[in-house]
Every structure is written in C-alpha cells, then in structure tokens.
C-alpha cells in the first residue's frame, strides 16, 4: 500500500500533538537552534564580504550602488535575523508541516491560471536543491529520524521533506527569517549559497545528535537492529547496511559533494594523460620510492625559505615558473633521501603540479597588459602549490582559502598596479605581503585568510579615497554642464532678438561675445523667470530698439545696468563704462549731451584706480569701436569660442553615430580601455556623461580626471580602436583562467575521442 494512503490523520498539519511529543520536538528545536544560531553572525559577515567584493568589482555605478544598498540592508537587519530564525523554528514546532518552499501564488486569472514570479521561483528552486543536497549528505540519520518522529506523532514514517525540523523545514525558517531583507533576487541567491557553504557540513552531525536525543528518551531504541533484521521490508532501503557502516563511530563518511569533487579530479587526471599522449610525452620511469605527502610538504617548505637565482632563457632573465619549481622540488627530494633509494613524485602529485603550472601560465597570459599584477604571482606559487597538494579541492571549490587569496591578489594587481596612476604605497605593501606569505606559510589556511583580509582592507581604503575624488570631479563637471546649457539658452535668446532687431559693429560683438555670458551667469544664479534675468533681457530689447526708447533717466539706468553686468564677467571700471556709452549712443536724442563715466573718486559703484599722490588724473584716451571690439573678442572665458568649435566639428559617420549611441547608453561608472602613448591599454572610468551636451568625465582608478575628450571624440576613437569596451565576463579572472585551462585540456582529448570512434566504426 502507498505510504501516502497509509498516513494517519494525526500526521496532518494542525493536528494537536501529545504533550510528550511536543516536549521532545521542543528539545529538538533547541538542539537545532544551538547548532545553527551561533554561526549566523559569521555567515552574515561572509555575505557582507562577498557583497563588498562584488561592489568593488562592479563595472558601472548603478550596479555598485545597488550592491552597496544591499550591504547596508544586511548590516542594519543582521541583529534581527537570528531572532526571526528562532521564532520561525518555534512556528515549525507549533505547526509541524507548514514549511512548503513552493513560491506563493497571487490571485488567479480569469482562466483559473496564474503566473509565478521568475525571480521568486528561481530562489525557491535553489532552496529545494540545497535541501536535496542536505538529504543526500545526511540520508541515514534523516531516515532514522523519520521513523522516530513518526512514533512521536503517531503516524507512518516521515520523509525528510515532512520532518518538523528537517532540511526543508530549517530552510523554510531561514527563508522566513531573511524575508525582512529587501534584497534583489541575485543577492538573495548569493545569501542562500553562503548559507549552504557555511552550514551544509553541520546538518549530518545535527541529525545524528537528534537521533541520540530521542534514543536517550527510549524512542525506538532498537530501530537499527530491527531494520537490519528486515532487509526485505518495504520501508527499508537497499543501501541501509552500507550507510550504517559508513556512519559508524570514527568512520569518515564522504559526502555527495566530496564524491563529486573526486570524480571531477579523476576526470582532470584522465585529461592530463590524454594531453601527454597527444604531445608524445612518456610517463616517467617508475624507479625509486614514491614520496609521501609529508615529504613533499617538507621539501616545498625548504624551498620557500631558500633564495633562488633568477632563471634565464637564452641568456635573458626569465620569470620563475612552476616548471622550475618542479625541478627544484625533485632535486630537494633527492637530497633529502638516504642516497641509495631515489625518491620520486607520485602520479597524482605530478598531476597537481602540472595543473597548477597550466593555471598560472593561463593567468600570466591574461595579465599580459598588467606586469605589476603578474609580478605578484611569482612569490605565491610555492604556497599555492602546497595548498593544492594538501587539498585538491583547490581546483574545484571557488571558496577555497587559497583560491580566494589568489583572486583577491590578482584583482588588486589588475585594478591598482601599473600605469601612470599606480599607487606606490599599495604596490610596496602588496609586494611585501606576497613575500611574507611565501616565507611564513606553514600549511594553515588561516595564513591565506589573514593576507586576504589585509589586501581587502588596503584596497577598500583606496576605493573610498577614489570615490571622494571622483565625486568632486563629477560635481565640477555637472557645474560646467549647467553653465554650458545656460550659455546655449542665452545664445538662443540673443540670436532670436538679433534676427528681429538691428545691430552692427560693436553692439553685435558685445551681444554675441559678452552679453551672452552676462545672461548665462544671471540665468545660473537666479533662473530664467527671475526679475533680474527679465530685466537684462529688457536691456537687450532696448539696445536693439525692440522696446520703447527710454527717456534720459532710464538711459542712465540702462548704462549702469550694462556696466554692472559687464563687471560680473570681468570687464571693470572705465572699460565697462566706455562700452556701455558706446553701445547706447544710438539711443541718445539729437542735441543731448554725451554721457560721461561716473567720477571714480566719488564713491561710484564701479570705482576706478586709486590716486595716492592727490594730483589731477590725466583722462585716458577714449578707444575706438574697433579697439573695443578686439578687446571683447580676446576676452578669456568667453563661451563663444567653445560654441564656434562645436559648430565646426565634422559630421558623424553612421559607424560613429552607432558608437555614440553605445556610449550614451552606458551607465555612469562604466569602464573603458583607452590606448596610451606607450601603446598599452589602460582602464579608465566613464564616471559621468551627458547626452544633452555631449560632455563627459573620464577618471583613472584613483578618481582623478585624466582625459578631456567629449562623447563625440570618444565615439570617433572607438571607431578607430583607440577606445574599447572591456569584456564583462562573468566570474573572477582566476575562475576564467581555470575554465580556460579545462577547455584546453578537453581540446587535447577531442582528437583521441574522434580517432577511437573512427577505429570502432571501421571495425
């Protein structure tokens, strides 16, 4: 009979439990909480660390701000997550069976169907996968716990998904506890993966101890013996005997993930053998004793503390590679032997060294344009090799401490070393740190973690300083853009009035070259609809006879307004009054006396130069219109020259227009690769740009403005391959190098597989 049809009604959700069952479930709840709650702070620390690394590696400002927002959310709510997790476990004990991870369905549509949020669905699928992996790792303890909990709850045996505090229930409690965090789907998935990495190895001991707790309370004390006597029972599993032996005292039990890693490493070893066959390399003769892991570690430890001369290739200095280290290791093993029996490396040790050599070679190729980062790899080759020989999971686990240090080191080198913006202090610190790791590594992963945290602290401080400098440059660029837009608006207003009015000679030059700047400055300070801006527009209309001709008093105020406006843009004293008098003389009535500049010694608003001698000043000669016009054209800071330069730019080709569209679509903070005078490609940050004006801000890694090109010029350089968009590949540089290494190995195996298929077909 099917177990679902056999299930007792008391197993259904909401059925009251017996006092003893509720008490025992309470003890299991306390056990679960004591196993998981102490690790939640470290889990959240790791999540914050990964979020910060992602923000630091973001290619655009929008993604970086989103990640930093998630980081702030986690830090703000971290004190409540443990409390919410405990409350969710209490709910599981009070209402066993309410831990379904299926995505919630909103209101159905008219046809009776409804849609599931894809992001929410992906999150719940991940939680189901984590629960399945926990089930695989703790299958035997969960199997026994299902029988014992069923005895407590007076129902048929429970599957792991139905246990009140099973993997699915605990993951449901974790999901409910973290639901308070308003994180994007990608960051929630990252959080659940961190949960799995930090806690998955603790579930099997947890459920074994839960069985011990129930066993002490005499809940099915003879369960194992009874099951072992009933191998043909429908409720027993064929692998029960094997799993029971594997979970006995002091017997290591490989997890599903460990078995999968071993299979992957075996596949890599096979690929290496096929590669050697394709290259015609024969395996070394099996002469001498195989060196033990301890002997190899001792030999490498000795190599760490030796000062080796720089290798040479064709008489030229060359970088020290893992092939040189292999030769030195073999020599060291021969020296450490008894002199009669040679000591050699085993096949697996040779495979590990060859894989590390390929990985570091691939990294060196990827870092070809970053010599500073490539130099950091040399000192850490021996410590990384020791870590890989001690734990081959170095190749398959991205969270391995050695892998994480290598990724952090490479990322710091590529981002902060090399080029004209290299930080000398960081360069010295990174080189000193790699030398320290090379000399002090003793096989403990804590050394890697300490070095990684030190590098991250240094790069975090650099990032903060770069952000402050970049923000100042962005604010300055936005101010320049506002000025440019104000000048553009002022030119439009002046141009429209010049088309309707009459202006020649000095008046036209003054309006185009100087009064436009006066209007721009007033527009920035007061706004287009302000009284001050409208008054200066009225001055323009009066000069062009577009408004009513003012009387004598109003003309004097007009000249004062013009002189005051000219003073704001750098034309002071007599020069301002001479220009004001010249451009308003056409408004004077016939027979009216010529206006004079105000007495500069009578407290005028526009004071002239002081005369300490007390002598009567000699009046300066009045310049001609052409001389005043030449002064206005030569005046520095005028926007007319910049506007004329923009108008004279050649039209854009279709390819350049497409490149310009691609640039304007980039979010703030995107990275570019720019060709330097020494033909190297350096990373530059497009910190800000304006499609409206075509202006942009390009800064280096330290947040300092380093390029004066605008968007149109950048688009032309993109067409000419002087500027490129970087490859936004997913994953770290070390991960990409490892994937390239594996692809290279599989490339060598493809011809052999094709040859074998052909021979089989011919046979």
Short mmCIF file of C-alpha atoms in Angstrom, two decimals, residues 157-440:
data_model
loop_
_atom_site.label_atom_id
_atom_site.label_comp_id
_atom_site.label_asym_id
_atom_site.label_seq_id
_atom_site.Cartn_x
_atom_site.Cartn_y
_atom_site.Cartn_z
CA UNK A 157 7.29 7.04 8.77
CA UNK A 158 8.08 10.57 7.63
CA UNK A 159 10.14 11.50 4.61
CA UNK A 160 12.88 14.16 5.11
CA UNK A 161 10.60 16.74 3.45
CA UNK A 162 7.92 16.06 6.10
CA UNK A 163 10.07 16.17 9.23
CA UNK A 164 9.12 19.02 11.57
CA UNK A 165 12.79 20.11 11.77
CA UNK A 166 14.10 18.50 8.62
CA UNK A 167 16.20 20.23 5.96
CA UNK A 168 13.18 21.69 4.21
CA UNK A 169 11.75 22.97 7.48
CA UNK A 170 15.04 24.61 8.52
CA UNK A 171 15.47 26.19 5.11
CA UNK A 172 11.91 27.45 5.32
CA UNK A 173 12.75 29.03 8.68
CA UNK A 174 15.87 30.62 7.17
CA UNK A 175 13.82 31.95 4.25
CA UNK A 176 11.26 33.43 6.62
CA UNK A 177 13.97 34.94 8.84
CA UNK A 178 15.68 36.68 5.92
CA UNK A 179 12.46 37.78 4.26
CA UNK A 180 12.84 41.03 6.21
CA UNK A 181 15.76 41.92 3.91
CA UNK A 182 14.55 43.75 0.83
CA UNK A 183 17.28 42.35 -1.43
CA UNK A 184 17.29 41.83 -5.20
CA UNK A 185 16.93 38.26 -6.36
CA UNK A 186 20.62 37.89 -7.28
CA UNK A 187 21.70 38.99 -3.80
CA UNK A 188 19.18 36.69 -2.08
CA UNK A 189 20.53 33.78 -4.10
CA UNK A 190 24.04 34.77 -3.04
CA UNK A 191 22.86 34.78 0.59
CA UNK A 192 21.37 31.27 0.31
CA UNK A 193 24.56 29.97 -1.31
CA UNK A 194 26.59 31.41 1.56
CA UNK A 195 24.21 29.65 3.95
CA UNK A 196 24.91 26.38 2.15
CA UNK A 197 28.68 26.88 2.09
CA UNK A 198 28.86 27.78 5.77
CA UNK A 199 26.41 25.27 7.26
CA UNK A 200 25.88 22.30 4.96
CA UNK A 201 28.55 20.20 6.71
CA UNK A 202 26.81 20.75 10.06
CA UNK A 203 23.49 19.15 9.20
CA UNK A 204 24.60 15.50 9.26
CA UNK A 205 26.08 15.80 12.81
CA UNK A 206 22.95 17.72 13.84
CA UNK A 207 20.58 14.94 12.77
CA UNK A 208 22.84 12.26 14.24
CA UNK A 209 22.70 14.08 17.58
CA UNK A 210 18.91 14.45 17.21
CA UNK A 211 18.66 10.67 16.95
CA UNK A 212 20.83 10.39 20.06
CA UNK A 213 18.47 12.73 21.96
CA UNK A 214 15.43 10.64 21.00
CA UNK A 215 17.31 7.42 21.71
CA UNK A 216 18.01 8.58 25.26
CA UNK A 217 14.27 9.10 25.70
CA UNK A 218 13.71 5.48 24.59
CA UNK A 219 12.08 6.42 21.29
CA UNK A 220 12.53 3.27 19.14
CA UNK A 221 15.78 2.23 20.87
CA UNK A 222 16.11 -0.94 18.75
CA UNK A 223 15.39 0.71 15.42
CA UNK A 224 18.70 -0.08 13.72
CA UNK A 225 18.66 -3.70 14.82
CA UNK A 226 15.04 -4.11 13.73
CA UNK A 227 15.69 -2.61 10.32
CA UNK A 228 18.82 -4.68 9.78
CA UNK A 229 16.80 -7.85 10.50
CA UNK A 230 14.19 -6.88 7.88
CA UNK A 231 16.16 -6.35 4.68
CA UNK A 232 13.14 -7.18 2.58
CA UNK A 233 10.79 -4.75 4.28
CA UNK A 234 9.11 -2.16 2.09
CA UNK A 235 10.19 0.60 4.44
CA UNK A 236 13.89 -0.26 4.42
CA UNK A 237 16.38 0.86 1.79
CA UNK A 238 18.86 -1.34 -0.07
CA UNK A 239 21.83 0.75 0.95
CA UNK A 240 20.96 0.72 4.67
CA UNK A 241 23.74 -1.69 5.66
CA UNK A 242 26.36 0.25 3.69
CA UNK A 243 25.25 3.62 5.06
CA UNK A 244 25.12 2.29 8.61
CA UNK A 245 28.73 1.09 8.33
CA UNK A 246 29.74 4.43 6.85
CA UNK A 247 28.19 6.36 9.75
CA UNK A 248 29.64 4.22 12.50
CA UNK A 249 31.92 5.71 15.13
CA UNK A 250 35.23 7.17 13.88
CA UNK A 251 34.50 6.18 10.27
CA UNK A 252 34.76 9.08 7.79
CA UNK A 253 31.73 9.36 5.55
CA UNK A 254 32.35 11.08 2.20
CA UNK A 255 29.57 13.47 1.29
CA UNK A 256 27.90 13.69 -2.10
CA UNK A 257 29.80 16.90 -2.82
CA UNK A 258 33.11 15.24 -1.90
CA UNK A 259 32.40 12.27 -4.15
CA UNK A 260 31.52 14.64 -6.99
CA UNK A 261 34.79 16.54 -6.45
CA UNK A 262 36.78 13.29 -6.56
CA UNK A 263 35.06 12.32 -9.81
CA UNK A 264 35.93 15.73 -11.26
CA UNK A 265 39.57 15.42 -10.19
CA UNK A 266 39.75 11.93 -11.69
CA UNK A 267 38.43 13.35 -14.95
CA UNK A 268 41.13 16.05 -14.90
CA UNK A 269 43.78 13.39 -14.33
CA UNK A 270 42.50 11.46 -17.35
CA UNK A 271 42.56 14.59 -19.47
CA UNK A 272 46.17 15.20 -18.46
CA UNK A 273 47.11 11.69 -19.52
CA UNK A 274 45.47 12.20 -22.91
CA UNK A 275 47.30 15.52 -23.30
CA UNK A 276 50.64 13.87 -22.60
CA UNK A 277 49.87 11.15 -25.14
CA UNK A 278 49.00 13.72 -27.79
CA UNK A 279 52.23 15.59 -27.10
CA UNK A 280 54.27 12.39 -27.28
CA UNK A 281 55.43 12.63 -23.69
CA UNK A 282 56.19 9.35 -21.96
CA UNK A 283 55.40 8.92 -18.31
CA UNK A 284 58.47 8.97 -16.06
CA UNK A 285 60.02 5.62 -15.26
CA UNK A 286 58.66 4.17 -12.03
CA UNK A 287 62.07 3.93 -10.36
CA UNK A 288 62.52 4.63 -6.69
CA UNK A 289 60.13 5.11 -3.84
CA UNK A 290 57.17 7.44 -4.09
CA UNK A 291 57.48 10.50 -1.90
CA UNK A 292 54.86 10.78 0.79
CA UNK A 293 52.70 13.87 1.11
CA UNK A 294 54.63 14.84 4.23
CA UNK A 295 57.98 14.56 2.41
CA UNK A 296 56.72 16.74 -0.44
CA UNK A 297 55.40 19.35 2.00
CA UNK A 298 58.71 19.39 3.88
CA UNK A 299 60.65 19.78 0.63
CA UNK A 300 58.42 22.66 -0.51
CA UNK A 301 58.74 24.25 2.93
CA UNK A 302 62.51 24.19 2.47
CA UNK A 303 62.13 25.74 -0.99
CA UNK A 304 60.06 28.58 0.50
CA UNK A 305 62.98 29.72 2.65
CA UNK A 306 65.70 29.46 0.01
CA UNK A 307 66.82 32.41 -2.10
CA UNK A 308 66.89 31.23 -5.69
CA UNK A 309 68.71 32.94 -8.51
CA UNK A 310 66.67 34.34 -11.38
CA UNK A 311 66.29 31.74 -14.17
CA UNK A 312 67.49 32.66 -17.63
CA UNK A 313 66.21 31.81 -21.09
CA UNK A 314 68.70 32.29 -23.96
CA UNK A 315 70.84 34.35 -21.62
CA UNK A 316 67.97 36.71 -20.71
CA UNK A 317 66.30 36.90 -17.27
CA UNK A 318 63.00 35.00 -17.18
CA UNK A 319 60.15 34.68 -14.71
CA UNK A 320 60.30 31.76 -12.32
CA UNK A 321 57.57 29.26 -13.23
CA UNK A 322 56.19 26.12 -11.65
CA UNK A 323 58.25 24.03 -14.06
CA UNK A 324 61.38 25.47 -12.40
CA UNK A 325 59.82 24.72 -9.01
CA UNK A 326 59.14 21.11 -10.10
CA UNK A 327 62.82 20.68 -10.99
CA UNK A 328 63.91 22.24 -7.70
CA UNK A 329 61.45 20.02 -5.82
CA UNK A 330 62.81 16.87 -7.46
CA UNK A 331 66.35 17.94 -6.57
CA UNK A 332 65.29 18.68 -3.00
CA UNK A 333 63.67 15.25 -2.66
CA UNK A 334 66.86 13.59 -3.91
CA UNK A 335 68.94 15.48 -1.36
CA UNK A 336 66.58 14.59 1.48
CA UNK A 337 66.70 10.85 0.66
CA UNK A 338 69.09 8.28 2.05
CA UNK A 339 71.28 8.47 -1.04
CA UNK A 340 70.63 4.84 -2.04
CA UNK A 341 66.93 4.81 -2.98
CA UNK A 342 65.82 7.73 -5.18
CA UNK A 343 62.58 9.44 -4.24
CA UNK A 344 60.11 10.45 -6.94
CA UNK A 345 56.77 12.21 -7.15
CA UNK A 346 53.61 10.17 -7.46
CA UNK A 347 51.28 10.42 -10.42
CA UNK A 348 48.72 12.48 -8.50
CA UNK A 349 51.44 14.83 -7.26
CA UNK A 350 52.73 15.30 -10.79
CA UNK A 351 49.18 15.93 -11.99
CA UNK A 352 48.64 18.60 -9.33
CA UNK A 353 51.89 20.38 -10.23
CA UNK A 354 51.03 20.26 -13.93
CA UNK A 355 47.52 21.65 -13.31
CA UNK A 356 48.96 24.47 -11.19
CA UNK A 357 51.53 25.18 -13.89
CA UNK A 358 48.80 25.43 -16.53
CA UNK A 359 46.65 27.64 -14.28
CA UNK A 360 49.48 30.07 -13.50
CA UNK A 361 50.52 30.08 -17.16
CA UNK A 362 46.99 30.98 -18.18
CA UNK A 363 46.90 33.72 -15.53
CA UNK A 364 50.22 35.12 -16.77
CA UNK A 365 48.77 35.28 -20.29
CA UNK A 366 45.61 37.01 -19.06
CA UNK A 367 47.74 39.53 -17.13
CA UNK A 368 49.95 40.35 -20.12
CA UNK A 369 48.90 44.02 -20.02
CA UNK A 370 49.37 44.21 -16.21
CA UNK A 371 53.04 43.50 -15.45
CA UNK A 372 52.63 44.71 -11.89
CA UNK A 373 49.93 42.11 -11.20
CA UNK A 374 51.92 39.38 -12.96
CA UNK A 375 54.92 40.02 -10.71
CA UNK A 376 52.76 39.33 -7.65
CA UNK A 377 52.16 35.73 -8.77
CA UNK A 378 55.79 34.59 -8.54
CA UNK A 379 56.26 34.63 -4.74
CA UNK A 380 52.96 32.82 -4.00
CA UNK A 381 53.45 29.92 -6.42
CA UNK A 382 55.02 27.60 -3.81
CA UNK A 383 52.39 28.33 -1.08
CA UNK A 384 49.58 27.81 -3.59
CA UNK A 385 51.16 24.56 -4.78
CA UNK A 386 51.43 23.35 -1.18
CA UNK A 387 47.76 24.17 -0.62
CA UNK A 388 46.71 22.31 -3.79
CA UNK A 389 48.81 19.25 -2.91
CA UNK A 390 47.32 19.18 0.59
CA UNK A 391 43.75 19.70 -0.65
CA UNK A 392 43.00 19.03 -4.35
CA UNK A 393 39.65 20.78 -3.86
CA UNK A 394 41.68 23.94 -4.54
CA UNK A 395 40.81 23.37 -8.22
CA UNK A 396 37.07 22.75 -7.85
CA UNK A 397 36.00 24.93 -4.89
CA UNK A 398 35.93 28.66 -5.53
CA UNK A 399 35.66 29.28 -1.75
CA UNK A 400 38.96 27.54 -1.01
CA UNK A 401 41.10 29.94 1.09
CA UNK A 402 44.00 29.68 -1.37
CA UNK A 403 41.74 30.39 -4.34
CA UNK A 404 40.20 33.38 -2.58
CA UNK A 405 43.61 34.85 -1.75
CA UNK A 406 44.77 34.33 -5.33
CA UNK A 407 41.61 36.02 -6.69
CA UNK A 408 41.98 38.96 -4.29
CA UNK A 409 45.67 39.36 -5.14
CA UNK A 410 45.07 39.26 -8.91
CA UNK A 411 42.13 41.65 -8.67
CA UNK A 412 44.13 44.15 -6.58
CA UNK A 413 47.03 43.94 -9.01
CA UNK A 414 44.95 44.45 -12.15
CA UNK A 415 42.92 47.29 -10.66
CA UNK A 416 45.56 49.27 -8.78
CA UNK A 417 49.00 48.44 -10.19
CA UNK A 418 50.57 49.52 -13.46
CA UNK A 419 50.10 52.67 -15.50
CA UNK A 420 50.65 56.29 -14.59
CA UNK A 421 48.03 56.16 -11.81
CA UNK A 422 49.61 53.33 -9.82
CA UNK A 423 49.55 53.80 -6.08
CA UNK A 424 53.19 53.44 -4.92
CA UNK A 425 52.24 52.70 -1.30
CA UNK A 426 49.89 49.87 -2.28
CA UNK A 427 52.48 48.48 -4.68
CA UNK A 428 55.06 48.27 -1.88
CA UNK A 429 52.53 46.76 0.53
CA UNK A 430 51.37 44.08 -1.92
CA UNK A 431 54.91 43.03 -2.78
CA UNK A 432 55.85 42.88 0.90
CA UNK A 433 52.71 40.85 1.65
CA UNK A 434 53.40 38.28 -1.09
CA UNK A 435 56.96 37.86 0.19
CA UNK A 436 55.60 37.39 3.70
CA UNK A 437 53.14 34.73 2.54
CA UNK A 438 55.95 32.98 0.65
CA UNK A 439 58.12 32.81 3.79
CA UNK A 440 55.53 32.35 6.55
#
